[in-house]
PDB file of C-alpha atoms in Angstrom:
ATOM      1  CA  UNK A 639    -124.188 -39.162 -11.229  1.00 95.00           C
ATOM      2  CA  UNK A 640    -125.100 -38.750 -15.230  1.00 97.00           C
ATOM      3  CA  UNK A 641    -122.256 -38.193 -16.996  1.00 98.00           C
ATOM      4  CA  UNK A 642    -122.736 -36.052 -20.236  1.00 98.00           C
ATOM      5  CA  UNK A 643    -119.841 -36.051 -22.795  1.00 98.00           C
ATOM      6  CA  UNK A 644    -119.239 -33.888 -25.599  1.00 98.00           C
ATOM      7  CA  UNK A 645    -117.410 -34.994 -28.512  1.00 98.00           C
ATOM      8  CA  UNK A 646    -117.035 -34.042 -32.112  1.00 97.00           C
ATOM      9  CA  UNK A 647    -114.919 -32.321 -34.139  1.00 96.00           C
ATOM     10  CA  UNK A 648    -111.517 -29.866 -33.369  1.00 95.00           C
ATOM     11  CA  UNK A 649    -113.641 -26.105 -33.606  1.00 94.00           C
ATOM     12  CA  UNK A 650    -117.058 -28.048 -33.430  1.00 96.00           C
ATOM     13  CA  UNK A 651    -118.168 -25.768 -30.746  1.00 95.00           C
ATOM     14  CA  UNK A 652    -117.583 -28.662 -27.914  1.00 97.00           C
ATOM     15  CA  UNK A 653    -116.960 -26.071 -25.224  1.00 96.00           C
ATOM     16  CA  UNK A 654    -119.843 -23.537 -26.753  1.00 95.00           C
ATOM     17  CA  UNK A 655    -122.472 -26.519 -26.033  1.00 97.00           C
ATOM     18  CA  UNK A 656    -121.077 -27.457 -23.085  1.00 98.00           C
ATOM     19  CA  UNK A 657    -121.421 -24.078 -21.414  1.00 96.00           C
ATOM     20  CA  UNK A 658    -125.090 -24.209 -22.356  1.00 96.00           C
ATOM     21  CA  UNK A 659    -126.071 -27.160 -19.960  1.00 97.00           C
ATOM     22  CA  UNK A 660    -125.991 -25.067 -16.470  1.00 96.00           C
ATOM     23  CA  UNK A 661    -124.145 -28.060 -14.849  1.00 97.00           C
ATOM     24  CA  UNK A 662    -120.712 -28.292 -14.046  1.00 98.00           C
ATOM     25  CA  UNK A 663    -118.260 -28.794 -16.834  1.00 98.00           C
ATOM     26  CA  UNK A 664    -114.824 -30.640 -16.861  1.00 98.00           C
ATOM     27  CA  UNK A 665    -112.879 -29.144 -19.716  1.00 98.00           C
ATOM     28  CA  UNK A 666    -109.993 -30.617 -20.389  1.00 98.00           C
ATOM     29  CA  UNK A 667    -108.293 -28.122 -22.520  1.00 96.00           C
ATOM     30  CA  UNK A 668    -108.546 -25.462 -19.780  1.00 97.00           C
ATOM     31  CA  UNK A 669    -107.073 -28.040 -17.471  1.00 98.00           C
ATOM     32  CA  UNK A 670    -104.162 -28.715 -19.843  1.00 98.00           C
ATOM     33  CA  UNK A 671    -103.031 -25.337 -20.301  1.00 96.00           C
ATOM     34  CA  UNK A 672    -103.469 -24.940 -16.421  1.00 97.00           C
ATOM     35  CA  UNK A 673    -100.697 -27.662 -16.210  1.00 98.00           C
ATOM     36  CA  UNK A 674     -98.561 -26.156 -18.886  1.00 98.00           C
ATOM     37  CA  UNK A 675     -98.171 -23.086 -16.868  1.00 97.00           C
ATOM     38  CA  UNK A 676     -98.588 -24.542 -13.402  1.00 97.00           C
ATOM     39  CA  UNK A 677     -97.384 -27.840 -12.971  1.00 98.00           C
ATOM     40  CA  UNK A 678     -93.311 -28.024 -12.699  1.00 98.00           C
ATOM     41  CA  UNK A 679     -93.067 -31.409 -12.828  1.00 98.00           C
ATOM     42  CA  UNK A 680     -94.647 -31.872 -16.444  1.00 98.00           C
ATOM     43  CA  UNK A 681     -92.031 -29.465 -17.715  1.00 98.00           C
ATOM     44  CA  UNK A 682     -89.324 -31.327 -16.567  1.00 98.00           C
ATOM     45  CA  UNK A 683     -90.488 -34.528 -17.963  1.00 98.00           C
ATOM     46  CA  UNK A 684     -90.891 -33.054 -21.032  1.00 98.00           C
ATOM     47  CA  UNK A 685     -87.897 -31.035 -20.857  1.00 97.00           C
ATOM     48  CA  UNK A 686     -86.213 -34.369 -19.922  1.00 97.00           C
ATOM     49  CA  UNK A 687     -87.962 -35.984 -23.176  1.00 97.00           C
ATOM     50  CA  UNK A 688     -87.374 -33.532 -25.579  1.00 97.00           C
ATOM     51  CA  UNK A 689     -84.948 -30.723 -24.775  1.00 97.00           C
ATOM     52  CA  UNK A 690     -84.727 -29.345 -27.791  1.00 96.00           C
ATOM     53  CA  UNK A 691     -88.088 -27.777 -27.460  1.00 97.00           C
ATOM     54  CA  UNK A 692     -89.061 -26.943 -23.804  1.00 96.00           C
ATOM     55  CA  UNK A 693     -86.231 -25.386 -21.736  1.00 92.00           C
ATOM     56  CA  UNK A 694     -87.877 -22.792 -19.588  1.00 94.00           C
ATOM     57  CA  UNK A 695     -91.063 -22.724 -17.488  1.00 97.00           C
ATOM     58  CA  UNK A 696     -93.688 -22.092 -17.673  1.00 97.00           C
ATOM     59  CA  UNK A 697     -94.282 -24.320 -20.697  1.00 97.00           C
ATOM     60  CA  UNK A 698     -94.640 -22.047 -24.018  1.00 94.00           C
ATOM     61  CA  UNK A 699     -97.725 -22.914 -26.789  1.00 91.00           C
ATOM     62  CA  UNK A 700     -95.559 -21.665 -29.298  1.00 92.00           C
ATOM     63  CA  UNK A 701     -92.861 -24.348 -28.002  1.00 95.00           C
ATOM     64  CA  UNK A 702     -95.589 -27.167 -27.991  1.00 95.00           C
ATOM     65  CA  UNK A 703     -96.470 -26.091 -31.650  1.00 93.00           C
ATOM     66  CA  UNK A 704     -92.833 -26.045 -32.664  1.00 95.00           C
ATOM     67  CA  UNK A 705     -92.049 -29.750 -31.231  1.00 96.00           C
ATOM     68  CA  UNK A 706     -95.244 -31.196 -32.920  1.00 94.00           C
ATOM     69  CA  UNK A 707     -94.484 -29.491 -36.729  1.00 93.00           C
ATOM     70  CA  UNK A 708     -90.710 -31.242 -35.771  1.00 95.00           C
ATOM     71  CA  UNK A 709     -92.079 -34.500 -35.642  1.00 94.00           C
ATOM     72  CA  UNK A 710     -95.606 -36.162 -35.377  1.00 90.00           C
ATOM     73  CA  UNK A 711     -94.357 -38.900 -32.867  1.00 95.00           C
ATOM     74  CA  UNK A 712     -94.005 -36.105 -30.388  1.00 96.00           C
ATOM     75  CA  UNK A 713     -97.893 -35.806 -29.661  1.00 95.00           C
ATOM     76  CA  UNK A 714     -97.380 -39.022 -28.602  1.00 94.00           C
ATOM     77  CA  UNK A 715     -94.290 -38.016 -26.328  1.00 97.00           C
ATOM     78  CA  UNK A 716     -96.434 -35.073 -25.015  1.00 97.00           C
ATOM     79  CA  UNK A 717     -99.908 -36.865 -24.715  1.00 96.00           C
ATOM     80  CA  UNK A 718     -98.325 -39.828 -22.633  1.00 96.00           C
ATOM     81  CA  UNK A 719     -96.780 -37.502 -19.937  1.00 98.00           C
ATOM     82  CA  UNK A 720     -99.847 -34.890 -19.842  1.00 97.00           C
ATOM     83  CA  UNK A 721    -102.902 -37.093 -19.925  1.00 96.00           C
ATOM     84  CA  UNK A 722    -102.417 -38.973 -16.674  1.00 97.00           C
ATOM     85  CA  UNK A 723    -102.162 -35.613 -15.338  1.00 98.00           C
ATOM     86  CA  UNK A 724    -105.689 -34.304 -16.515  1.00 97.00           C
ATOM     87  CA  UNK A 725    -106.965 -38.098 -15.998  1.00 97.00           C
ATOM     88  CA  UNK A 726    -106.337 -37.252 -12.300  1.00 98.00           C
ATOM     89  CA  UNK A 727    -108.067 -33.696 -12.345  1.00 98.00           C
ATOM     90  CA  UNK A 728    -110.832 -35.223 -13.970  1.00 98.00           C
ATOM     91  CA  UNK A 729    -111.220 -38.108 -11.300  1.00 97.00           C
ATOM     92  CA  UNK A 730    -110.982 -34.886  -8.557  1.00 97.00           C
ATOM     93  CA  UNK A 731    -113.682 -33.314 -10.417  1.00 98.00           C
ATOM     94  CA  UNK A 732    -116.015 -36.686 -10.486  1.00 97.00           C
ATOM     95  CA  UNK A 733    -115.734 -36.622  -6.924  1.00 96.00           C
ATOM     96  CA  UNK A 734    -116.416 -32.985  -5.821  1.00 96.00           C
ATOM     97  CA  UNK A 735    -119.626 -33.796  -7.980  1.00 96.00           C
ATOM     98  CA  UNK A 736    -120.923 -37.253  -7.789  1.00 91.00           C
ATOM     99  CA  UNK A 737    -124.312 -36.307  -6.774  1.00 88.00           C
ATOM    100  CA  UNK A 738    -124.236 -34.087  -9.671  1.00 84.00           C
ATOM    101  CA  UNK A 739    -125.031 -34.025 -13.680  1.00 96.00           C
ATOM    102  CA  UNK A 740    -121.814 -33.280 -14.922  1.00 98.00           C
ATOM    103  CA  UNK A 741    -120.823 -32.346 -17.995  1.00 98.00           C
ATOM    104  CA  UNK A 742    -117.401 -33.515 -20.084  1.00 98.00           C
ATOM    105  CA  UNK A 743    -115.805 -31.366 -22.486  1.00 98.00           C
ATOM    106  CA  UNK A 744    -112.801 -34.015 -23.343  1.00 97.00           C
ATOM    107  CA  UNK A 745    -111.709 -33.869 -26.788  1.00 93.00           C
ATOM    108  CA  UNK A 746    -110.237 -37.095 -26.497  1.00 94.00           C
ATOM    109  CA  UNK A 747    -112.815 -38.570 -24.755  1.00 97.00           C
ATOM    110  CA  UNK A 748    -113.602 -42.027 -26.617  1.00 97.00           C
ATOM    111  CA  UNK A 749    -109.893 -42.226 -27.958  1.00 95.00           C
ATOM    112  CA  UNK A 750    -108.376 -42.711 -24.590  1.00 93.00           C
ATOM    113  CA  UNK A 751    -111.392 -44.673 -23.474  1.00 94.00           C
ATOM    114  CA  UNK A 752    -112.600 -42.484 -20.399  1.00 96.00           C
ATOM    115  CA  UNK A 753    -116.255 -43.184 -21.474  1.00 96.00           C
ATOM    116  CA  UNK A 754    -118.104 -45.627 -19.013  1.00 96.00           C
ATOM    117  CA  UNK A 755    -121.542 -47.805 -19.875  1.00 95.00           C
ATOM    118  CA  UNK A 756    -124.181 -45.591 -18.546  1.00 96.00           C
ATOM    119  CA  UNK A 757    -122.749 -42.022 -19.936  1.00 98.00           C
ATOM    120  CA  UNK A 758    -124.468 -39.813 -22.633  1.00 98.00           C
ATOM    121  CA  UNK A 759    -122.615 -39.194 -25.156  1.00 98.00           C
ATOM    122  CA  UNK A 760    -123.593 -36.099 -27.142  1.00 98.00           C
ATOM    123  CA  UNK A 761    -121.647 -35.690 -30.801  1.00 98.00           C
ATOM    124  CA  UNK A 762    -121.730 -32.313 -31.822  1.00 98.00           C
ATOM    125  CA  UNK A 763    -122.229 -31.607 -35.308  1.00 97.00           C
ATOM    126  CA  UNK A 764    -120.860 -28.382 -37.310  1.00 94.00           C
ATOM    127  CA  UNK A 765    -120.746 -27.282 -41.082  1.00 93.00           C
ATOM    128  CA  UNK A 766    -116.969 -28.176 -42.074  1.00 90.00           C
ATOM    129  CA  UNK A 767    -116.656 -23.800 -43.450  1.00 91.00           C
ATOM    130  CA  UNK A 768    -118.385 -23.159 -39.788  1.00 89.00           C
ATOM    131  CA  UNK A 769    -115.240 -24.787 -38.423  1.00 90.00           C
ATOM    132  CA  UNK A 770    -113.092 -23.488 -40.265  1.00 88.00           C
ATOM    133  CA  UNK A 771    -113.737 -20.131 -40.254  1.00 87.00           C
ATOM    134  CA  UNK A 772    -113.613 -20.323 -36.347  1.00 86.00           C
ATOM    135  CA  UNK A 773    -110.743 -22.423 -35.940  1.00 88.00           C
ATOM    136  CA  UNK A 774    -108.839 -19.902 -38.395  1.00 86.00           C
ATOM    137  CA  UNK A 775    -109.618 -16.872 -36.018  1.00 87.00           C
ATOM    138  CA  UNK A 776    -107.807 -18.901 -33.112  1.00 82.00           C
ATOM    139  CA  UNK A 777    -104.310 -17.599 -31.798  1.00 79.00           C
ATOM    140  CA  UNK A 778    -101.582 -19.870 -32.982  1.00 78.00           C
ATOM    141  CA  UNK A 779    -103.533 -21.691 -35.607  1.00 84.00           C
ATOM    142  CA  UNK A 780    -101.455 -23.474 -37.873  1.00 86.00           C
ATOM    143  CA  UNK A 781    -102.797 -25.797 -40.601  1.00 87.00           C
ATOM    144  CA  UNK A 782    -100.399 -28.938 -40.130  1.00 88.00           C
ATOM    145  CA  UNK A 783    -101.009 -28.621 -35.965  1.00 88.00           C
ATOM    146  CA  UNK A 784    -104.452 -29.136 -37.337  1.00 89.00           C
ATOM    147  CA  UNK A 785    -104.187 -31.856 -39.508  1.00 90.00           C
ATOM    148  CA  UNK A 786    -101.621 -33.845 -37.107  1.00 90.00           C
ATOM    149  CA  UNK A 787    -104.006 -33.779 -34.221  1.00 90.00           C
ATOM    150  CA  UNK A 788    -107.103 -35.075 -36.374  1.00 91.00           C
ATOM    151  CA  UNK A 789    -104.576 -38.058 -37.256  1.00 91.00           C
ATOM    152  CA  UNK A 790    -104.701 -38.857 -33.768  1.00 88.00           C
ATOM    153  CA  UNK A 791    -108.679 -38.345 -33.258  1.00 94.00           C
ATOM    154  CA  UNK A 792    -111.464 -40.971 -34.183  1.00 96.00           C
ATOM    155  CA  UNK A 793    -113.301 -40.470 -37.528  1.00 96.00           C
ATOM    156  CA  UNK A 794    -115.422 -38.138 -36.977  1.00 96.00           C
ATOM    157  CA  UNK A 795    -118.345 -41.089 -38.234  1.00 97.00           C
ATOM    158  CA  UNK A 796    -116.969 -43.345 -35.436  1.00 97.00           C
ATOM    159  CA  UNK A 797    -117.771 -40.878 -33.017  1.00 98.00           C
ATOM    160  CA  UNK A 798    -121.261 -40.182 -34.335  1.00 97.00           C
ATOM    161  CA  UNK A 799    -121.712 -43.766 -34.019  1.00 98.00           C
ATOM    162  CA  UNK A 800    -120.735 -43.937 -30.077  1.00 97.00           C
ATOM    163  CA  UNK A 801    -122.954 -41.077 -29.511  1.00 98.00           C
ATOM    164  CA  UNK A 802    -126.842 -41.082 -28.194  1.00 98.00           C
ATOM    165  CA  UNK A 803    -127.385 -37.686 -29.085  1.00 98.00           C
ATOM    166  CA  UNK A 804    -126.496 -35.484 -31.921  1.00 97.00           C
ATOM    167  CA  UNK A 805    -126.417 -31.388 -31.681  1.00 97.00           C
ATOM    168  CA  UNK A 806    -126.125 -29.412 -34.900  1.00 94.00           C
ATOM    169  CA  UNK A 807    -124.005 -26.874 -34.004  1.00 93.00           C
ATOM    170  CA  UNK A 808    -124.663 -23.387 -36.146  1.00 88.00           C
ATOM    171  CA  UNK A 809    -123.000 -21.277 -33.651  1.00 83.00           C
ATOM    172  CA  UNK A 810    -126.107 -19.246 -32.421  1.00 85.00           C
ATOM    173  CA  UNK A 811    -126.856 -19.607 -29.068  1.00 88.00           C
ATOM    174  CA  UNK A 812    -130.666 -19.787 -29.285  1.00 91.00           C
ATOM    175  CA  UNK A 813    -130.474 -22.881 -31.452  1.00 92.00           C
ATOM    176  CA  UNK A 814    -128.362 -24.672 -29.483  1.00 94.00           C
ATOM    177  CA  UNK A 815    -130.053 -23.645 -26.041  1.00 95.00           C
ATOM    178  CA  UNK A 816    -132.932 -25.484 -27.313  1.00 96.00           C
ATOM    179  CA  UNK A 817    -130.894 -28.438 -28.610  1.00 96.00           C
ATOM    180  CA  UNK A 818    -129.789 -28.694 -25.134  1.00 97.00           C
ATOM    181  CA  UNK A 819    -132.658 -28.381 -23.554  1.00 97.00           C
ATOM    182  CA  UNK A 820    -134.716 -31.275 -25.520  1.00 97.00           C
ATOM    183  CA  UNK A 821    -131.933 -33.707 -25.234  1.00 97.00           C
ATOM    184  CA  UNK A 822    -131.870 -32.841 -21.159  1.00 97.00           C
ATOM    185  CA  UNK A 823    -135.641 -33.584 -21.176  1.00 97.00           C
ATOM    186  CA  UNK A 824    -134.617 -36.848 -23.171  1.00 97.00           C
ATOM    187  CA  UNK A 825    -131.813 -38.118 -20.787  1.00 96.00           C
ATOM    188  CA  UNK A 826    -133.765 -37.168 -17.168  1.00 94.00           C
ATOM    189  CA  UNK A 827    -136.966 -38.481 -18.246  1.00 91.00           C
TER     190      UNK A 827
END
């Protein structure tokens, strides 16, 4: 199995890139709010951890959003009871395609250490006003959500640094189909 990760920046384009590939594509944000709305037993742990904020399921973005603007340390809270959760729909994933390429749209990829020896990692560059005018257009997007989930994130230089490959992400698909495609040709050959 080759193992392709994505990393870079929050509103790099991460997901955009990763669609490009043609292989199949853990993303881990789709799989977290799948277990926000799906999985019972998060709720109640974080019900049971912080009360104040999650009270009814299915779990709420707006109530995420309010307990992380309450207090920073509750990323923490909520990362330590979700991410063993995706870890495991991840590991399902591996296994439906180990003869596969597969491709890993993880925005916490290094930080929690899932990368292994032999993957690619890919870092995907964008211009900081691309980002921001597309991370501005998102629902919910707050400014201090923003700048308390970078604090938790790798410099974005340390991540350059783990990666093999860069992509220069401009947002237009034929660009990027061909950035794609030449690093492909570089990591099958």
């Amino acid at each position: 199995m080759i193992r392709i990760a994505l990393v870079g920046d929050i509103g790099s384009g991460k997901t955009f890139i990763s669609k490009l590939f043609g292989y199949p594509v853990f993303n881990a944000d789709e799989v977290v709010s799948k277990i926000y709305t799906q999985d019972k037993n998060i709720f109640i742990k974080l019900r049971k951890k912080l009360p104040t904020f999650f009270s009814k399921f299915p779990i709420k973005k707006e109530e995420l959003i309010k307990a992380i603007i309450k207090n920073d340390k509750n990323i923490k809270i909520i990362s330590a009871i979700v991410h063993p959760v995706v870890k495991k729909h991840l590991n399902i994933f591996l296994k439906k395609n180990k003869k596969n390429i597969v491709i890993l749209d993880i925005p916490l990829f290094l930080e929690n250490k899932l990368n292994k020896k032999d993957d690619k990692i890919i870092f995907v560059q964008s211009k900081r006003d691309n980002i921001l005018k597309k991370i501005k257009i998102r629902k919910n997007f707050n400014k201090l959500i923003l700048k308390r989930l970078k604090k938790h994130q790798l410099p974005l230089y340390k991540k350059r640094k783990k990666s093999n490959y860069v992509i220069k992400n401009n947002f237009k698909k034929d660009l990027a189909r061909k950035s794609v495609k030449n690093i492909l040709r570089k990591i099958l050959s």
